[in-house]
Coordinates of C-alpha atoms and ligand atoms in Angstrom, one line a residue:
M14 CA -15.1 -71.5 -5.1
M15 CA -12.0 -69.7 -4.1
R16 CA -9.7 -69.1 -7.0
L17 CA -7.2 -67.5 -4.8
L18 CA -4.5 -70.0 -5.3
S19 CA -5.5 -71.1 -8.8
F20 CA -2.7 -71.7 -11.2
S21 CA -3.3 -70.5 -14.7
E22 CA -3.6 -73.7 -16.6
K23 CA -3.4 -72.0 -19.9
R24 CA -0.3 -70.1 -19.0
V25 CA 1.6 -73.2 -17.9
V26 CA 0.6 -75.1 -21.0
A27 CA 1.6 -72.2 -23.3
F28 CA 4.9 -71.9 -21.5
W29 CA 5.7 -75.6 -22.0
R30 CA 4.5 -75.7 -25.6
N31 CA 6.9 -73.0 -26.7
K32 CA 9.8 -74.9 -25.3
F33 CA 9.1 -78.6 -25.8
S34 CA 7.5 -81.0 -28.2
P35 CA 3.7 -81.4 -28.3
W36 CA 3.9 -84.7 -26.4
I37 CA 5.4 -83.0 -23.5
G38 CA 2.8 -80.3 -23.9
I39 CA 0.0 -82.9 -23.7
A40 CA 1.6 -84.6 -20.6
V41 CA 1.9 -81.3 -18.9
L42 CA -1.7 -80.4 -19.8
I43 CA -2.8 -83.6 -18.0
M44 CA -0.5 -82.8 -15.1
A45 CA -1.7 -79.2 -14.8
G46 CA -5.3 -80.4 -15.0
L47 CA -4.7 -82.8 -12.2
F48 CA -2.9 -80.1 -10.3
V49 CA -5.7 -77.6 -10.6
A50 CA -8.1 -80.4 -9.6
A51 CA -5.9 -81.1 -6.6
L52 CA -5.9 -77.5 -5.6
S53 CA -9.6 -77.0 -6.0
R54 CA -10.3 -80.2 -4.1
S55 CA -8.2 -79.1 -1.2
F56 CA -10.7 -76.3 -0.7
L57 CA -13.8 -78.3 -1.2
D58 CA -12.8 -81.2 1.0
W59 CA -12.4 -79.4 4.3
G60 CA -14.5 -81.1 6.9
T61 CA -15.9 -83.9 4.7
D62 CA -15.4 -87.6 4.6
Q63 CA -12.8 -88.9 2.2
D64 CA -11.8 -92.1 0.6
V65 CA -10.0 -93.0 3.8
G66 CA -13.4 -93.7 5.3
V67 CA -12.9 -92.3 8.8
K68 CA -15.0 -89.6 10.2
L69 CA -13.2 -86.3 10.2
K70 CA -13.5 -83.6 12.7
V71 CA -13.1 -79.8 12.5
P72 CA -11.1 -78.7 15.6
S73 CA -13.1 -77.8 18.6
K74 CA -12.5 -74.4 20.1
G75 CA -13.0 -72.9 23.5
P76 CA -11.7 -72.7 27.0
G77 CA -9.3 -75.6 27.8
K78 CA -9.2 -76.7 24.1
P79 CA -5.9 -76.4 22.2
P80 CA -5.5 -73.4 19.9
V81 CA -5.2 -73.6 16.1
F82 CA -2.0 -72.4 14.4
A83 CA -1.7 -71.0 10.9
Y84 CA 1.7 -71.7 9.5
W85 CA 3.1 -69.6 6.6
I86 CA 6.1 -71.4 5.2
S87 CA 8.2 -69.6 2.6
G88 CA 11.0 -70.5 0.4
T89 CA 12.6 -70.1 -3.0
G90 CA 13.8 -72.2 -6.0
G91 CA 15.2 -75.6 -4.8
D92 CA 13.5 -75.5 -1.4
G93 CA 10.6 -77.8 -2.3
R94 CA 12.0 -80.9 -0.6
K95 CA 13.0 -78.9 2.5
I96 CA 9.6 -77.4 2.8
L97 CA 7.9 -80.8 2.4
R98 CA 10.0 -82.2 5.2
L99 CA 9.4 -79.2 7.4
L100 CA 5.6 -79.5 6.7
R101 CA 5.6 -83.1 7.8
A102 CA 7.6 -82.2 11.0
V103 CA 5.1 -79.5 12.0
Y104 CA 1.9 -81.1 10.8
H105 CA -1.2 -81.5 12.9
P106 CA -4.7 -81.9 11.6
R107 CA -5.9 -78.9 13.7
N108 CA -3.7 -76.4 12.0
Q109 CA -3.7 -74.5 8.7
Y110 CA -0.6 -74.4 6.4
L111 CA 0.2 -72.1 3.5
L112 CA 3.3 -73.0 1.5
Q113 CA 4.8 -70.4 -0.8
L114 CA 7.7 -70.5 -3.2
D115 CA 8.9 -67.2 -4.7
A116 CA 9.8 -66.3 -8.2
G117 CA 13.1 -68.2 -7.9
S118 CA 11.1 -71.4 -8.3
A119 CA 9.9 -72.9 -11.6
D120 CA 6.2 -73.6 -12.2
S121 CA 7.1 -77.3 -12.3
E122 CA 8.6 -77.1 -8.8
R123 CA 5.4 -75.8 -7.3
I124 CA 3.3 -78.4 -9.2
E125 CA 5.7 -81.0 -7.7
L126 CA 5.3 -79.6 -4.2
A127 CA 1.5 -79.5 -4.4
T128 CA 1.4 -83.1 -5.8
A129 CA 3.7 -84.4 -3.0
V130 CA 1.6 -82.6 -0.4
R131 CA -1.5 -84.3 -1.8
S132 CA 0.0 -87.7 -1.9
G133 CA -0.2 -87.9 1.9
N134 CA -3.4 -89.6 3.0
V135 CA -3.8 -87.6 6.2
I136 CA -3.0 -84.3 4.6
R137 CA -5.4 -85.0 1.8
A138 CA -8.2 -86.0 4.1
F139 CA -7.9 -83.0 6.3
S140 CA -7.3 -80.6 3.4
N141 CA -5.5 -78.1 5.6
V142 CA -2.4 -77.5 3.5
H143 CA -2.5 -75.0 0.7
V144 CA 0.2 -74.3 -1.9
M145 CA 0.4 -70.9 -3.4
G146 CA 0.0 -71.5 -7.2
R147 CA 1.4 -68.3 -8.5
S148 CA 4.8 -67.0 -7.6
Y149 CA 6.3 -63.5 -7.4
P150 CA 9.7 -62.1 -6.5
V151 CA 10.7 -61.7 -2.8
D152 CA 13.9 -60.2 -1.6
R153 CA 14.5 -61.1 2.0
T154 CA 16.4 -57.9 2.6
G155 CA 13.8 -55.6 0.9
A156 CA 10.2 -54.5 1.4
S157 CA 8.9 -57.3 -0.8
A158 CA 9.5 -59.6 2.2
V159 CA 7.0 -57.5 4.2
A160 CA 4.5 -57.6 1.4
A161 CA 4.9 -61.4 1.1
A162 CA 4.3 -61.9 4.9
L163 CA 1.2 -59.7 4.8
H164 CA 0.0 -61.5 1.8
G165 CA 0.5 -64.9 3.5
A166 CA -1.5 -63.6 6.5
A167 CA -4.2 -62.2 4.3
V168 CA -4.6 -65.5 2.5
L169 CA -4.8 -67.5 5.7
L170 CA -7.3 -65.0 7.2
R171 CA -9.5 -65.6 4.2
L172 CA -9.0 -69.4 4.0
N173 CA -9.9 -70.1 7.5
D174 CA -11.6 -68.2 10.3
G175 CA -10.7 -70.5 13.2
W176 CA -7.0 -70.0 13.7
D177 CA -5.5 -68.2 16.7
W178 CA -1.8 -67.7 15.9
F179 CA 0.2 -67.0 12.7
I180 CA 3.6 -68.6 12.7
T181 CA 6.2 -67.7 10.1
L182 CA 8.8 -70.3 9.1
S183 CA 11.3 -70.5 6.2
A184 CA 12.5 -73.6 4.4
S185 CA 15.6 -73.7 6.5
D186 CA 13.8 -73.9 9.8
Y187 CA 12.9 -77.0 11.8
P188 CA 10.8 -77.6 14.9
I189 CA 12.5 -78.9 18.1
V190 CA 9.3 -79.7 19.9
T191 CA 6.3 -81.7 18.6
Q192 CA 3.0 -80.0 17.7
D193 CA 1.4 -81.7 20.7
D194 CA 4.0 -79.9 22.9
L195 CA 3.4 -76.6 21.2
L196 CA -0.4 -76.9 21.3
H197 CA -0.4 -78.1 24.9
V198 CA 1.8 -75.2 26.1
F199 CA -0.2 -72.6 24.2
T200 CA -3.6 -74.0 25.4
S201 CA -3.1 -72.3 28.8
L202 CA -1.9 -69.0 27.4
P203 CA -4.0 -65.9 27.0
R204 CA -4.9 -65.9 23.3
D205 CA -4.0 -62.2 22.8
L206 CA -0.2 -62.6 23.3
N207 CA 2.1 -61.8 20.4
F208 CA 5.5 -63.4 20.4
I209 CA 7.8 -60.9 18.8
D210 CA 11.4 -60.1 19.5
H211 CA 11.9 -56.4 19.6
T212 CA 14.0 -53.5 20.8
S213 CA 14.1 -49.7 20.3
D214 CA 17.8 -49.7 20.9
L215 CA 18.8 -49.3 17.2
G216 CA 22.5 -49.0 17.8
W217 CA 24.5 -49.0 14.5
K218 CA 21.3 -49.7 12.6
E219 CA 20.0 -46.2 13.1
F220 CA 22.7 -44.9 10.6
G221 CA 23.5 -48.1 8.9
R222 CA 19.9 -48.9 8.0
F223 CA 17.1 -46.6 8.9
D224 CA 18.7 -43.4 7.7
K225 CA 19.4 -45.0 4.3
I226 CA 17.0 -45.0 1.4
V227 CA 16.8 -48.2 -0.7
V228 CA 14.9 -49.4 -3.7
D229 CA 13.6 -53.0 -3.8
P230 CA 13.3 -54.0 -7.5
S231 CA 11.5 -57.2 -6.4
L232 CA 8.4 -55.0 -6.0
Y233 CA 8.3 -54.2 -9.7
M234 CA 10.4 -56.8 -11.6
D235 CA 9.5 -60.3 -12.6
K236 CA 12.6 -61.9 -11.1
N237 CA 14.0 -61.9 -7.6
T238 CA 16.4 -58.9 -7.6
G239 CA 18.6 -57.4 -4.8
F240 CA 18.0 -53.9 -3.5
F241 CA 20.2 -50.9 -4.2
F242 CA 20.9 -47.8 -2.2
A243 CA 20.0 -44.2 -3.2
T244 CA 22.5 -41.6 -2.5
E245 CA 20.2 -39.4 -0.3
T246 CA 19.6 -40.2 3.3
K247 CA 16.7 -39.5 5.5
K248 CA 16.1 -38.4 9.1
T249 CA 15.1 -40.8 11.9
P250 CA 11.3 -40.4 12.3
D251 CA 9.8 -38.5 15.2
A252 CA 6.1 -39.2 14.4
F253 CA 6.6 -42.8 15.7
K254 CA 9.3 -44.8 17.5
L255 CA 11.3 -47.3 15.5
F256 CA 11.6 -50.9 16.8
T257 CA 13.6 -53.7 15.3
G258 CA 14.1 -57.4 16.0
S259 CA 13.9 -60.9 14.7
P260 CA 11.9 -61.4 11.5
W261 CA 10.5 -64.7 12.8
V262 CA 7.2 -64.1 14.7
I263 CA 4.1 -65.7 16.2
L264 CA 1.3 -63.2 15.9
T265 CA -2.3 -63.3 16.9
R266 CA -5.2 -63.1 14.5
P267 CA -6.6 -59.8 15.8
F268 CA -3.2 -58.1 15.3
L269 CA -2.9 -59.4 11.8
E270 CA -6.4 -58.3 11.0
Y271 CA -5.4 -54.9 12.3
C272 CA -2.3 -54.9 9.9
V273 CA -4.1 -56.3 6.9
R274 CA -7.5 -54.6 7.0
G275 CA -5.9 -51.2 8.0
W276 CA -8.9 -49.4 9.6
D277 CA -6.4 -47.4 11.5
N278 CA -3.9 -45.6 9.3
L279 CA -0.8 -46.5 11.2
P280 CA -0.1 -50.0 9.7
R281 CA -0.6 -48.6 6.2
K282 CA 1.5 -45.5 6.8
L283 CA 4.3 -47.6 8.2
L284 CA 4.1 -50.0 5.3
M285 CA 4.8 -47.0 3.0
Y286 CA 7.5 -45.7 5.2
F287 CA 9.2 -49.1 5.3
S288 CA 9.0 -49.6 1.5
N289 CA 12.4 -47.9 1.2
V290 CA 14.1 -49.1 4.4
P291 CA 16.5 -52.0 4.1
Y292 CA 15.7 -55.2 6.1
S293 CA 12.2 -53.9 6.8
I294 CA 10.9 -57.4 7.7
E295 CA 13.1 -57.0 10.8
A296 CA 11.2 -53.8 11.8
Y297 CA 7.7 -53.6 10.3
F298 CA 5.6 -55.7 12.7
Q299 CA 7.8 -54.5 15.7
T300 CA 7.2 -50.8 14.9
V301 CA 3.5 -51.3 14.2
I302 CA 2.8 -53.2 17.4
C303 CA 4.8 -51.0 19.7
N304 CA 3.3 -47.8 18.4
T305 CA -0.3 -49.1 18.9
P306 CA -1.6 -48.7 22.4
E307 CA -4.2 -51.5 22.1
F308 CA -1.5 -54.0 21.2
R309 CA 1.6 -52.8 22.9
N310 CA 0.7 -54.7 26.1
T311 CA 0.2 -58.0 24.3
T312 CA 3.9 -58.3 23.2
V313 CA 6.1 -61.0 24.6
N314 CA 9.7 -60.1 23.8
N315 CA 10.8 -63.6 22.6
D316 CA 10.6 -65.2 19.2
L317 CA 10.8 -68.8 20.7
R318 CA 13.5 -69.6 18.1
Y319 CA 17.1 -70.9 18.5
F320 CA 19.8 -69.3 16.4
L321 CA 23.6 -69.0 16.7
W322 CA 25.4 -66.0 15.2
E323 CA 28.9 -65.7 13.9
D324 CA 31.1 -63.0 15.5
P325 CA 30.6 -60.5 14.0
P326 CA 27.1 -61.6 13.0
K327 CA 26.2 -62.0 9.3
L328 CA 22.8 -61.5 7.8
E329 CA 21.8 -65.1 8.5
P330 CA 22.7 -67.2 11.6
I331 CA 25.1 -70.1 11.2
F332 CA 24.1 -73.5 9.9
L333 CA 23.4 -75.8 12.8
N334 CA 25.0 -79.3 12.9
Q335 CA 25.3 -82.3 15.2
S336 CA 27.6 -80.3 17.6
H337 CA 24.7 -77.9 18.3
Y338 CA 22.1 -80.6 19.1
K339 CA 22.4 -80.4 22.9
P340 CA 22.5 -76.7 23.3
M341 CA 19.7 -76.4 20.8
L342 CA 17.4 -78.7 22.8
K343 CA 18.4 -77.2 26.1
S344 CA 17.4 -73.7 24.9
G345 CA 13.7 -74.7 25.2
A346 CA 12.9 -73.0 21.9
A347 CA 10.1 -74.2 19.6
F348 CA 12.0 -73.9 16.4
A349 CA 15.6 -73.6 15.3
R350 CA 17.3 -72.3 12.2
Q351 CA 19.1 -72.6 10.0
F352 CA 19.8 -76.1 8.5
V353 CA 21.1 -77.3 5.2
E354 CA 19.0 -79.9 3.3
D355 CA 19.2 -83.4 4.8
A356 CA 21.5 -82.2 7.7
A357 CA 22.4 -85.2 9.9
V358 CA 21.2 -83.3 13.0
L359 CA 17.7 -83.2 11.5
E360 CA 17.8 -87.0 11.4
K361 CA 18.5 -87.0 15.1
V362 CA 15.7 -84.5 15.8
D363 CA 13.3 -86.7 13.9
E364 CA 14.4 -89.8 15.7
K365 CA 14.8 -88.6 19.2
V366 CA 12.5 -85.6 19.6
L367 CA 9.7 -85.8 17.0
K368 CA 9.7 -89.6 16.6
R369 CA 8.8 -89.0 13.0
P370 CA 9.1 -91.8 10.5
Q371 CA 11.0 -90.9 7.3
N372 CA 8.1 -90.1 5.0
G373 CA 5.5 -89.6 7.7
V374 CA 4.2 -86.8 9.8
T375 CA 5.2 -86.2 13.4
P376 CA 3.0 -88.5 15.5
G377 CA 0.7 -87.0 18.2
M378 CA -2.2 -88.1 20.4
W379 CA -4.5 -87.8 17.4
C380 CA -2.8 -90.8 15.7
S381 CA -4.5 -94.0 16.4
G382 CA -2.6 -96.6 14.3
S383 CA -0.9 -99.2 16.4
V384 CA 2.5 -98.3 17.9
G385 CA 5.5 -100.1 16.7
S386 CA 3.8 -101.6 13.6
E387 CA 5.3 -101.1 10.2
E388 CA 2.2 -99.1 9.3
D389 CA 2.5 -95.4 9.8
R390 CA 0.8 -94.6 13.2
C391 CA -0.9 -91.6 11.8
S392 CA -2.5 -93.3 8.8
R393 CA -5.5 -93.7 11.2
W394 CA -6.6 -91.1 13.6
G395 CA -8.9 -90.3 16.5
D396 CA -9.6 -87.2 18.5
I397 CA -7.8 -84.2 17.1
D398 CA -8.6 -82.1 20.2
A399 CA -6.4 -84.3 22.4
V400 CA -2.8 -83.5 22.8
E401 CA -0.1 -85.1 24.9
P402 CA 3.1 -83.3 25.7
G403 CA 6.3 -85.3 25.5
K404 CA 9.6 -85.1 27.3
W405 CA 10.9 -82.0 25.5
A406 CA 7.8 -79.9 26.3
K407 CA 9.2 -79.3 29.8
R408 CA 12.0 -77.0 28.7
F409 CA 9.7 -75.3 26.2
R410 CA 7.0 -74.7 28.8
S411 CA 9.5 -73.2 31.3
L412 CA 10.8 -70.8 28.6
V413 CA 7.3 -69.7 27.7
K414 CA 6.3 -69.4 31.4
R415 CA 9.3 -67.3 32.1
S416 CA 8.8 -64.9 29.2
V417 CA 5.1 -64.4 30.0
S418 CA 5.4 -64.1 33.7
G419 CA 4.5 -60.6 35.0
E420 CA 7.9 -59.2 35.8
E421 CA 9.7 -60.4 32.7
L422 CA 6.7 -59.6 30.4
Y423 CA 6.1 -56.0 31.5
S424 CA 9.8 -55.0 31.9
N425 CA 10.5 -56.0 28.3
Q426 CA 7.5 -54.7 26.5
C427 CA 8.1 -52.1 23.8
K428 CA 10.6 -50.0 25.9
F429 CA 10.9 -46.6 24.4
Ligands
NAG501 C1 -0.8 -51.2 29.2 O1 -0.1 -51.3 30.3 C2 0.2 -50.1 31.0 C3 1.2 -50.2 32.1 O2 0.9 -51.4 32.8 C4 -1.1 -49.5 31.4 O3 -0.9 -48.2 32.0 C5 -2.0 -49.3 30.2 O4 -3.3 -48.9 30.6 C6 -2.2 -50.6 29.5 N1 -2.9 -50.4 28.2 C7 -3.9 -51.1 27.8 C8 -4.5 -50.7 26.5 O5 -4.3 -52.1 28.4
NAG502 C1 29.5 -77.5 13.1 O1 29.5 -76.1 12.9 C2 30.6 -75.4 13.6 C3 30.3 -73.9 13.4 O2 29.8 -73.6 12.1 C4 31.9 -75.9 13.0 O3 32.9 -75.2 13.7 C5 32.0 -77.4 13.3 O4 33.2 -77.9 12.7 C6 30.8 -78.1 12.7 N1 30.9 -79.5 13.2 C7 30.6 -80.5 12.4 C8 30.6 -81.9 13.1 O5 30.3 -80.4 11.2

């Protein structure tokens, strides 16, 4: 049994006992018991029949078969509902999902998320969604964000050995193509391509960021804490070339094994170098991949996301609303960010693009319930290896095709 995601039952109970009456303590004991049971079952149930009574399948792999994605979805306190909605929007039985809330979230919030995930028949039957039980501080602008992404990758590597690509999403992201679209377009791609936006043109960042020394207290404190600058500065490295870019990536399994297992010293050395660099999540993977000859040629300089920046840009892109709907879909991207909770534009994406019912998952070829009935189409299912691209897959396919075509691919790869 993997206890990786186990949630310390005793600790939760002690925590609640100190604060509330014994009755609440008992209620929580039961809830925590159910929760631990839920989590352990989600590991045991993979590939077995469930109460739903339909034969389940493990994804088939091989030439002509769609790939398998491993999603790492991260958020903080108050993001539970957004993450649940995002999960339903990107759900497909082939994929693996790891949901992680940082130390800004309460224990009860993570229990609630895990319970809500488990309440869906399909998700329960396929047991491919995992909720990280423990939390720890993550500062998006500090090195703790790199540690968290590597941790997410390490957990997914250990949970499942069948996935091809690791996709990072935050609670404020949303897909603008269906999983069928994404799986279909990726089926015909070489499986070694890493989608990572990068540049070695550091511009103001060379002095504004890389020459600074920062301390990220989220690495050693219990609570999320912002970084602070040291007064000293450092030189721009000459042992390797710095690259920077978008923190949102789609990386291959071999590249993440290379980063996590560290049989070559470069990923580890850079991890240490970046521990005191601000915004290191915008440079770590970029610098590792571009300084490693075996992987440099696998980079595609596109993160397949849609963002809009204010002028001058802030740390995060602007919140998208209804007025961005058309340009967003025209972009051909796979995901967009960022959105406020329950944004009206998301309703429109659900209705027009994903065809997702309010509390259901995005339908795909795998759903075999009757179309147009009150019943959720995906409460029954058939072949999970079959995918059927929809109308919006066209733009996405041409974006991907353009970015992986010989000329565009080679001329943008890790230019020193
Ligand atoms: C990467 O591409 C360059 C230029 O096309 C080539 O010279 C080099 O051998 C390639 N490296 C690997 C490891 O494939
Ligand atoms: C959408 O966002 C833009 C830019 O942030 C803003 O100017 C505009 O007023 C917003 N539109 C609506 C309908 O909220």
